[in-house]
Amino acid sequence: MPYLSIRALVVEDNPFQRSLTVSLLKQLGCREVLEADNGGEALAILQAAGSVDVALCDLQMEDREGLEFILRAGGAGQLGTVLITSCLPYDVGRAVRQIGALLGLNIIMDVAMPLRAGSLRKHLDGYLSRRPARQQPSATVAHISENEVRHAILEQQLEPYYQPKFDLLTGEVLGVEVLARWNHPSKGLLTPAIFLPTLEHCGLMDELLFSLMHQALDLQGQAKRRGVRLNLAFNLQASQLADIELASKIKRMLASHHATGSSLTFELTESGLIEVPAVSLENLVRLRMMGCRLSIDDFGVGFSSLQRLCQLPFNEIKLDAEFVRDIENEPRCRAVISSTLAMGQSLGMSVVIEGIETAAQQQQLLKMGCTQGQGYWHSRPMTGADLLRCLQRSAPSARGLL
């Protein structure tokens, strides 16, 4: 049976609904199905029986303990995916999903009752498809040492991968975001979630940045010789701006590659810019004076976005993917996107929408007047060789890219 490895828990105070759901899960082949008629009983079951893979929970039970159950069980790491069988207002549902995200839970809202085999099978398949990706990092992080990452930087095992930014109207590549991947000789391709904590702890973020820049600028030179000018966007931590020599180091690297500042963009996460000392502001100004673009990344997820836009010399806004994820069903997300687009136009700043994953999301964004975006619907991060092939295929429309 495909779901034999899944352990499930049903939390529902309606005996008939609970019985139907338990029966359906067993018919689908779940290894073990537990049941409780309130949140307190569900917590006691988990305490005695251990964690579950999938929990189906009604948040509108009479005892109102459903949310408390998710908070306590999720915080203790006893839940995987949680299917919410209550019909809640969009804003309340979005807040519940945010709570889940903070707890590391995958929460799926508005699972219609009574459950049907087809819809439940889809959710179980979704859990199984996500499970390996969620478990992989924890098994690998503990083995990453400072010596390993230093060696990886020296041997250029930390490689740039490139995720294009697109013109949503024409499909033209407007530039690429440079992302780090570790091509580990024995562990395969590792994502930043695995090695960035070690780099940050050991103070090696500058070494990573300049290693990626060196490799990416080489690729930019290859593209230029083929008639394609390519803008490279690098992620920059706010702490790196405290180095008074940062702008000078970047200027020297550009000179060594015969590149210009206008061919670079630096993306800074706004949540890291709560306090901006004078030296950081000086670096930002110097980068702008060199012609570099400055992008405020993950816009809208922190508490100081508007203040940062007024104080710092950004000329691009990257709106966080959270707002696109619910664009079709959540009026508040559409309002935030529309307001950000209007604000960007008023401030003379380009707006890039992150996290576009479906054709429906793209069509909605186009109707709202969005012209620039990034996400898996267009392209996943790719190697430099794949990017060059992609750009050559799109020529001559790719020629003269900024």
Short mmCIF file of C-alpha atoms in Angstrom, two decimals:
data_model
loop_
_atom_site.label_atom_id
_atom_site.label_comp_id
_atom_site.label_asym_id
_atom_site.label_seq_id
_atom_site.Cartn_x
_atom_site.Cartn_y
_atom_site.Cartn_z
CA MET A 1 0.00 0.00 0.00
CA PRO A 2 1.38 3.48 -0.91
CA TYR A 3 0.55 5.03 2.47
CA LEU A 4 1.71 2.17 4.69
CA SER A 5 4.47 4.35 6.17
CA ILE A 6 2.06 7.11 7.26
CA ARG A 7 0.90 7.41 10.86
CA ALA A 8 -2.19 9.63 11.23
CA LEU A 9 -4.17 11.32 14.00
CA VAL A 10 -7.74 12.59 13.69
CA VAL A 11 -8.83 15.30 16.16
CA GLU A 12 -12.57 15.88 15.80
CA ASP A 13 -15.37 16.29 18.38
CA ASN A 14 -18.13 15.14 16.01
CA PRO A 15 -18.23 11.33 16.45
CA PHE A 16 -19.75 10.69 13.02
CA GLN A 17 -17.21 12.84 11.15
CA ARG A 18 -14.36 11.38 13.18
CA SER A 19 -15.46 7.81 12.48
CA LEU A 20 -15.77 8.47 8.73
CA THR A 21 -12.33 10.07 8.56
CA VAL A 22 -10.63 7.28 10.53
CA SER A 23 -12.32 4.65 8.33
CA LEU A 24 -11.22 6.42 5.13
CA LEU A 25 -7.60 6.71 6.28
CA LYS A 26 -7.54 3.02 7.10
CA GLN A 27 -9.08 2.13 3.73
CA LEU A 28 -6.30 4.12 2.02
CA GLY A 29 -3.75 1.99 3.83
CA CYS A 30 -2.29 4.24 6.54
CA ARG A 31 -0.10 2.21 8.88
CA GLU A 32 -1.79 3.44 12.06
CA VAL A 33 -4.72 5.82 12.63
CA LEU A 34 -5.19 7.39 16.07
CA GLU A 35 -8.23 9.43 17.11
CA ALA A 36 -9.21 12.00 19.75
CA ASP A 37 -12.34 14.04 20.36
CA ASN A 38 -10.53 17.12 21.74
CA GLY A 39 -7.15 18.79 21.83
CA GLY A 40 -6.29 17.71 25.35
CA GLU A 41 -6.91 14.06 24.56
CA ALA A 42 -4.86 14.39 21.36
CA LEU A 43 -1.88 15.74 23.32
CA ALA A 44 -2.15 12.86 25.77
CA ILE A 45 -2.20 10.36 22.90
CA LEU A 46 0.94 11.87 21.37
CA GLN A 47 2.63 11.86 24.76
CA ALA A 48 1.94 8.14 25.09
CA ALA A 49 2.23 6.97 21.47
CA GLY A 50 4.76 9.36 19.93
CA SER A 51 4.67 11.67 16.92
CA VAL A 52 2.48 11.34 13.82
CA ASP A 53 3.07 12.14 10.17
CA VAL A 54 -0.33 13.64 9.35
CA ALA A 55 -2.90 15.18 11.69
CA LEU A 56 -6.44 16.18 10.71
CA CYS A 57 -7.74 18.77 13.12
CA ASP A 58 -10.92 20.80 13.56
CA LEU A 59 -10.09 24.22 15.01
CA GLN A 60 -13.72 25.00 15.79
CA MET A 61 -14.40 22.24 18.29
CA GLU A 62 -16.50 23.20 21.30
CA ASP A 63 -13.54 23.10 23.68
CA ARG A 64 -11.51 25.40 21.36
CA GLU A 65 -8.40 23.33 22.07
CA GLY A 66 -7.54 22.66 18.43
CA LEU A 67 -5.18 25.61 18.11
CA GLU A 68 -3.58 24.85 21.48
CA PHE A 69 -3.02 21.29 20.27
CA ILE A 70 -1.20 22.50 17.15
CA LEU A 71 0.93 24.96 19.11
CA ARG A 72 2.02 22.46 21.74
CA ALA A 73 2.38 19.37 19.54
CA GLY A 74 4.01 21.34 16.73
CA GLY A 75 6.41 23.04 19.13
CA ALA A 76 7.40 19.62 20.47
CA GLY A 77 8.09 18.30 16.96
CA GLN A 78 5.30 15.72 17.15
CA LEU A 79 3.50 16.69 13.91
CA GLY A 80 4.36 16.68 10.22
CA THR A 81 1.57 17.91 7.95
CA VAL A 82 -1.61 19.28 9.54
CA LEU A 83 -4.88 19.30 7.60
CA ILE A 84 -7.32 21.87 9.00
CA THR A 85 -10.90 20.67 8.51
CA SER A 86 -12.50 23.94 9.68
CA CYS A 87 -13.75 26.61 7.29
CA LEU A 88 -12.07 29.81 8.49
CA PRO A 89 -11.94 33.38 7.11
CA TYR A 90 -8.96 33.95 4.78
CA ASP A 91 -7.15 36.29 7.18
CA VAL A 92 -7.53 33.85 10.09
CA GLY A 93 -6.40 30.94 7.91
CA ARG A 94 -3.35 32.85 6.74
CA ALA A 95 -2.41 33.61 10.34
CA VAL A 96 -2.72 29.92 11.22
CA ARG A 97 -0.40 29.02 8.32
CA GLN A 98 2.10 31.59 9.57
CA ILE A 99 1.98 29.99 13.01
CA GLY A 100 2.66 26.66 11.32
CA ALA A 101 5.60 28.07 9.39
CA LEU A 102 7.16 29.35 12.62
CA LEU A 103 6.80 25.86 14.07
CA GLY A 104 8.18 24.16 10.95
CA LEU A 105 4.79 22.63 10.10
CA ASN A 106 3.12 22.29 6.73
CA ILE A 107 -0.46 23.44 7.39
CA ILE A 108 -3.15 22.95 4.74
CA MET A 109 -6.32 24.98 5.27
CA ASP A 110 -9.98 24.43 4.40
CA VAL A 111 -9.91 20.66 3.87
CA ALA A 112 -13.57 20.09 2.99
CA MET A 113 -15.67 17.82 5.18
CA PRO A 114 -16.88 15.17 4.73
CA LEU A 115 -13.61 13.98 3.27
CA ARG A 116 -13.48 12.22 -0.09
CA ALA A 117 -10.94 9.56 -0.97
CA GLY A 118 -9.60 11.54 -3.93
CA SER A 119 -8.89 14.74 -2.00
CA LEU A 120 -7.41 12.90 0.97
CA ARG A 121 -5.19 10.83 -1.34
CA LYS A 122 -3.89 14.08 -2.87
CA HIS A 123 -2.93 15.43 0.56
CA LEU A 124 -1.22 12.17 1.55
CA ASP A 125 0.71 12.16 -1.73
CA GLY A 126 1.76 15.74 -1.01
CA TYR A 127 3.05 14.73 2.40
CA LEU A 128 5.09 11.86 0.95
CA SER A 129 6.59 14.09 -1.77
CA ARG A 130 7.70 16.67 0.80
CA ARG A 131 8.98 14.30 3.47
CA PRO A 132 12.45 13.48 2.05
CA ALA A 133 13.27 17.14 1.40
CA ARG A 134 12.27 18.08 4.94
CA GLN A 135 14.32 15.31 6.57
CA GLN A 136 17.49 15.55 4.47
CA PRO A 137 19.07 18.69 5.99
CA SER A 138 18.91 17.50 9.60
CA ALA A 139 20.90 14.41 8.70
CA THR A 140 23.65 16.39 7.02
CA VAL A 141 24.14 19.65 8.92
CA ALA A 142 25.93 18.08 11.88
CA HIS A 143 28.76 16.86 9.63
CA ILE A 144 29.69 20.29 8.22
CA SER A 145 32.82 21.66 9.92
CA GLU A 146 34.78 24.89 9.53
CA ASN A 147 37.67 23.04 7.91
CA GLU A 148 35.30 21.51 5.36
CA VAL A 149 33.80 24.83 4.30
CA ARG A 150 37.21 26.53 4.15
CA HIS A 151 38.46 23.74 1.91
CA ALA A 152 35.29 23.98 -0.19
CA ILE A 153 35.83 27.70 -0.78
CA LEU A 154 39.50 27.16 -1.66
CA GLU A 155 38.66 24.39 -4.13
CA GLN A 156 35.67 26.32 -5.56
CA GLN A 157 33.30 23.52 -4.57
CA LEU A 158 30.87 26.28 -3.56
CA GLU A 159 29.50 27.06 -6.98
CA PRO A 160 27.15 29.74 -8.29
CA TYR A 161 23.75 28.64 -9.54
CA TYR A 162 21.68 31.15 -11.46
CA GLN A 163 17.94 31.83 -11.20
CA PRO A 164 16.72 34.20 -13.91
CA LYS A 165 14.47 37.22 -13.39
CA PHE A 166 11.98 37.53 -16.24
CA ASP A 167 9.91 40.11 -18.06
CA LEU A 168 6.46 38.61 -17.46
CA LEU A 169 5.11 40.07 -20.70
CA THR A 170 7.80 38.90 -23.12
CA GLY A 171 9.59 36.09 -21.26
CA GLU A 172 12.88 37.97 -21.70
CA VAL A 173 15.61 37.33 -19.12
CA LEU A 174 16.29 40.58 -17.26
CA GLY A 175 19.12 39.26 -15.13
CA VAL A 176 19.97 36.42 -12.77
CA GLU A 177 20.18 35.97 -9.02
CA VAL A 178 23.40 34.18 -8.02
CA LEU A 179 22.77 31.44 -5.46
CA ALA A 180 25.34 29.24 -3.68
CA ARG A 181 25.36 25.45 -4.02
CA TRP A 182 27.99 23.10 -2.62
CA ASN A 183 29.06 20.47 -5.13
CA HIS A 184 30.34 18.15 -2.40
CA PRO A 185 32.63 15.34 -3.65
CA SER A 186 30.90 12.67 -1.55
CA LYS A 187 27.55 14.13 -0.39
CA GLY A 188 26.36 15.49 -3.72
CA LEU A 189 24.78 18.88 -4.29
CA LEU A 190 24.07 20.62 -0.96
CA THR A 191 21.75 23.61 -0.51
CA PRO A 192 22.64 26.75 1.51
CA ALA A 193 20.46 25.65 4.43
CA ILE A 194 23.08 23.01 5.14
CA PHE A 195 26.31 25.02 4.97
CA LEU A 196 25.40 28.68 5.48
CA PRO A 197 25.06 28.37 9.29
CA THR A 198 28.69 27.17 9.48
CA LEU A 199 29.86 29.97 7.17
CA GLU A 200 28.05 32.59 9.25
CA HIS A 201 29.31 31.19 12.54
CA CYS A 202 32.91 31.17 11.28
CA GLY A 203 32.76 34.64 9.72
CA LEU A 204 33.28 33.35 6.18
CA MET A 205 30.44 35.13 4.37
CA ASP A 206 32.82 37.56 2.64
CA GLU A 207 34.91 34.66 1.36
CA LEU A 208 31.74 33.07 -0.04
CA LEU A 209 30.61 36.32 -1.66
CA PHE A 210 33.90 36.98 -3.42
CA SER A 211 34.29 33.37 -4.52
CA LEU A 212 30.81 33.47 -6.10
CA MET A 213 31.51 36.88 -7.64
CA HIS A 214 34.77 35.67 -9.19
CA GLN A 215 33.07 32.65 -10.78
CA ALA A 216 29.95 34.55 -11.86
CA LEU A 217 31.91 37.44 -13.37
CA ASP A 218 33.86 34.90 -15.42
CA LEU A 219 30.54 33.63 -16.75
CA GLN A 220 29.35 37.18 -17.36
CA GLY A 221 32.47 37.71 -19.49
CA GLN A 222 31.67 34.58 -21.52
CA ALA A 223 28.13 35.82 -22.09
CA LYS A 224 29.40 39.23 -23.14
CA ARG A 225 31.71 37.67 -25.74
CA ARG A 226 28.62 35.97 -27.16
CA GLY A 227 26.85 39.30 -27.44
CA VAL A 228 24.78 39.06 -24.26
CA ARG A 229 25.09 41.50 -21.36
CA LEU A 230 23.96 39.89 -18.13
CA ASN A 231 23.13 41.54 -14.81
CA LEU A 232 24.24 39.50 -11.78
CA ALA A 233 22.42 39.84 -8.44
CA PHE A 234 24.23 38.77 -5.25
CA ASN A 235 22.77 38.37 -1.78
CA LEU A 236 24.51 40.60 0.75
CA GLN A 237 24.06 40.37 4.50
CA ALA A 238 23.60 43.56 6.49
CA SER A 239 26.54 42.54 8.71
CA GLN A 240 28.85 42.56 5.68
CA LEU A 241 28.15 46.27 5.19
CA ALA A 242 30.07 46.95 8.43
CA ASP A 243 33.35 46.35 6.56
CA ILE A 244 34.52 49.82 5.53
CA GLU A 245 36.54 48.26 2.68
CA LEU A 246 33.59 46.35 1.16
CA ALA A 247 32.86 48.76 -1.70
CA SER A 248 36.56 49.10 -2.50
CA LYS A 249 37.00 45.30 -2.64
CA ILE A 250 34.04 45.01 -5.00
CA LYS A 251 35.43 47.80 -7.18
CA ARG A 252 38.79 46.03 -7.46
CA MET A 253 37.14 42.74 -8.38
CA LEU A 254 35.09 44.47 -11.09
CA ALA A 255 38.28 46.00 -12.48
CA SER A 256 40.05 42.64 -12.55
CA HIS A 257 37.21 41.21 -14.64
CA HIS A 258 36.85 44.32 -16.83
CA ALA A 259 33.24 44.61 -15.62
CA THR A 260 31.17 47.62 -14.58
CA GLY A 261 29.14 48.34 -11.48
CA SER A 262 26.00 48.69 -13.60
CA SER A 263 26.19 44.97 -14.33
CA LEU A 264 25.69 44.08 -10.64
CA THR A 265 22.77 44.13 -8.22
CA PHE A 266 23.10 43.55 -4.49
CA GLU A 267 20.07 42.17 -2.65
CA LEU A 268 19.73 42.88 1.07
CA THR A 269 17.06 41.35 3.28
CA GLU A 270 15.14 44.20 4.89
CA SER A 271 14.73 42.36 8.20
CA GLY A 272 18.49 42.62 8.70
CA LEU A 273 18.52 46.40 8.31
CA ILE A 274 16.92 47.44 11.58
CA GLU A 275 19.98 49.40 12.63
CA VAL A 276 22.18 50.87 9.89
CA PRO A 277 25.46 52.40 11.15
CA ALA A 278 27.17 55.16 9.24
CA VAL A 279 29.75 52.82 7.68
CA SER A 280 26.97 50.62 6.27
CA LEU A 281 25.20 53.60 4.75
CA GLU A 282 28.53 54.76 3.30
CA ASN A 283 29.01 51.38 1.62
CA LEU A 284 25.50 51.51 0.14
CA VAL A 285 26.11 55.00 -1.22
CA ARG A 286 29.47 53.98 -2.69
CA LEU A 287 27.91 50.95 -4.38
CA ARG A 288 25.22 53.15 -5.92
CA MET A 289 27.85 55.66 -7.05
CA MET A 290 29.68 52.78 -8.75
CA GLY A 291 26.50 52.13 -10.72
CA CYS A 292 25.38 49.02 -8.81
CA ARG A 293 21.70 48.43 -8.22
CA LEU A 294 20.46 47.85 -4.67
CA SER A 295 17.46 45.65 -4.07
CA ILE A 296 15.51 45.33 -0.82
CA ASP A 297 14.79 41.59 -0.64
CA ASP A 298 11.90 39.71 1.02
CA PHE A 299 10.05 43.02 1.18
CA GLY A 300 7.03 43.04 3.45
CA VAL A 301 7.98 40.30 5.91
CA GLY A 302 9.76 42.55 8.44
CA PHE A 303 8.64 45.48 10.54
CA SER A 304 10.67 48.30 9.06
CA SER A 305 10.21 48.09 5.28
CA LEU A 306 8.79 51.55 4.63
CA GLN A 307 11.30 53.23 6.94
CA ARG A 308 14.17 51.46 5.15
CA LEU A 309 12.87 52.63 1.76
CA CYS A 310 12.95 56.23 2.98
CA GLN A 311 16.41 56.02 4.59
CA LEU A 312 18.47 53.82 2.26
CA PRO A 313 19.36 54.20 -1.45
CA PHE A 314 17.53 51.19 -2.86
CA ASN A 315 16.27 51.22 -6.44
CA GLU A 316 14.56 47.80 -6.54
CA ILE A 317 11.97 46.06 -4.40
CA LYS A 318 11.66 42.26 -4.32
CA LEU A 319 8.28 41.38 -2.85
CA ASP A 320 8.34 38.26 -0.71
CA ALA A 321 6.87 35.06 -2.20
CA GLU A 322 4.42 34.78 0.70
CA PHE A 323 2.11 37.30 -0.96
CA VAL A 324 2.05 35.49 -4.32
CA ARG A 325 1.30 32.12 -2.75
CA ASP A 326 -2.22 33.22 -1.78
CA ILE A 327 -2.88 35.71 -4.58
CA GLU A 328 -5.84 33.81 -6.03
CA ASN A 329 -7.79 33.44 -2.78
CA GLU A 330 -6.58 36.17 -0.44
CA PRO A 331 -7.78 39.75 -1.12
CA ARG A 332 -5.27 41.15 1.39
CA CYS A 333 -2.35 39.64 -0.55
CA ARG A 334 -3.61 41.18 -3.79
CA ALA A 335 -3.95 44.53 -2.03
CA VAL A 336 -0.35 44.35 -0.75
CA ILE A 337 0.94 43.50 -4.23
CA SER A 338 -1.05 46.31 -5.87
CA SER A 339 0.11 48.81 -3.26
CA THR A 340 3.75 47.77 -3.63
CA LEU A 341 3.57 48.10 -7.42
CA ALA A 342 2.05 51.58 -7.10
CA MET A 343 4.61 52.60 -4.50
CA GLY A 344 7.47 51.35 -6.65
CA GLN A 345 6.20 53.38 -9.57
CA SER A 346 5.86 56.50 -7.44
CA LEU A 347 9.39 56.09 -6.06
CA GLY A 348 10.94 55.28 -9.42
CA MET A 349 11.86 51.77 -8.22
CA SER A 350 11.43 48.52 -10.13
CA VAL A 351 9.38 45.81 -8.40
CA VAL A 352 10.24 42.12 -8.79
CA ILE A 353 7.66 39.60 -7.58
CA GLU A 354 9.22 36.46 -6.10
CA GLY A 355 7.78 32.95 -5.89
CA ILE A 356 5.75 32.67 -9.12
CA GLU A 357 4.99 28.95 -9.37
CA THR A 358 1.84 28.65 -11.53
CA ALA A 359 0.39 30.04 -14.73
CA ALA A 360 -2.63 31.31 -12.77
CA GLN A 361 -0.39 33.36 -10.47
CA GLN A 362 1.41 34.86 -13.44
CA GLN A 363 -1.84 35.80 -15.19
CA GLN A 364 -3.14 37.44 -12.03
CA LEU A 365 0.08 39.45 -11.67
CA LEU A 366 -0.07 40.58 -15.30
CA LYS A 367 -3.64 41.81 -14.77
CA MET A 368 -2.39 43.83 -11.79
CA GLY A 369 0.31 45.51 -13.90
CA CYS A 370 3.32 43.54 -12.70
CA THR A 371 6.07 43.21 -15.33
CA GLN A 372 9.02 41.57 -13.53
CA GLY A 373 9.09 38.27 -11.69
CA GLN A 374 11.05 35.26 -10.57
CA GLY A 375 10.07 31.73 -9.62
CA TYR A 376 9.90 28.07 -10.55
CA TRP A 377 7.14 28.70 -13.13
CA HIS A 378 9.82 30.32 -15.29
CA SER A 379 13.01 28.62 -14.17
CA ARG A 380 14.69 26.83 -11.32
CA PRO A 381 18.28 27.74 -10.42
CA MET A 382 20.68 26.36 -13.03
CA THR A 383 24.38 25.92 -13.63
CA GLY A 384 26.39 28.47 -15.58
CA ALA A 385 26.66 26.15 -18.58
CA ASP A 386 22.88 25.67 -18.64
CA LEU A 387 22.36 29.42 -18.36
CA LEU A 388 24.61 30.13 -21.33
CA ARG A 389 22.71 27.58 -23.41
CA CYS A 390 19.42 29.15 -22.31
CA LEU A 391 20.60 32.62 -23.29
CA GLN A 392 21.89 31.42 -26.65
CA ARG A 393 18.55 29.75 -27.43
CA SER A 394 16.71 33.00 -26.65
CA ALA A 395 19.03 35.14 -28.81
CA PRO A 396 18.65 37.64 -30.34
CA SER A 397 16.03 38.70 -27.78
CA ALA A 398 18.58 38.12 -25.00
CA ARG A 399 21.10 40.51 -26.54
CA GLY A 400 21.63 43.70 -24.63
CA LEU A 401 20.23 42.38 -21.35
CA LEU A 402 20.75 44.59 -18.32
#
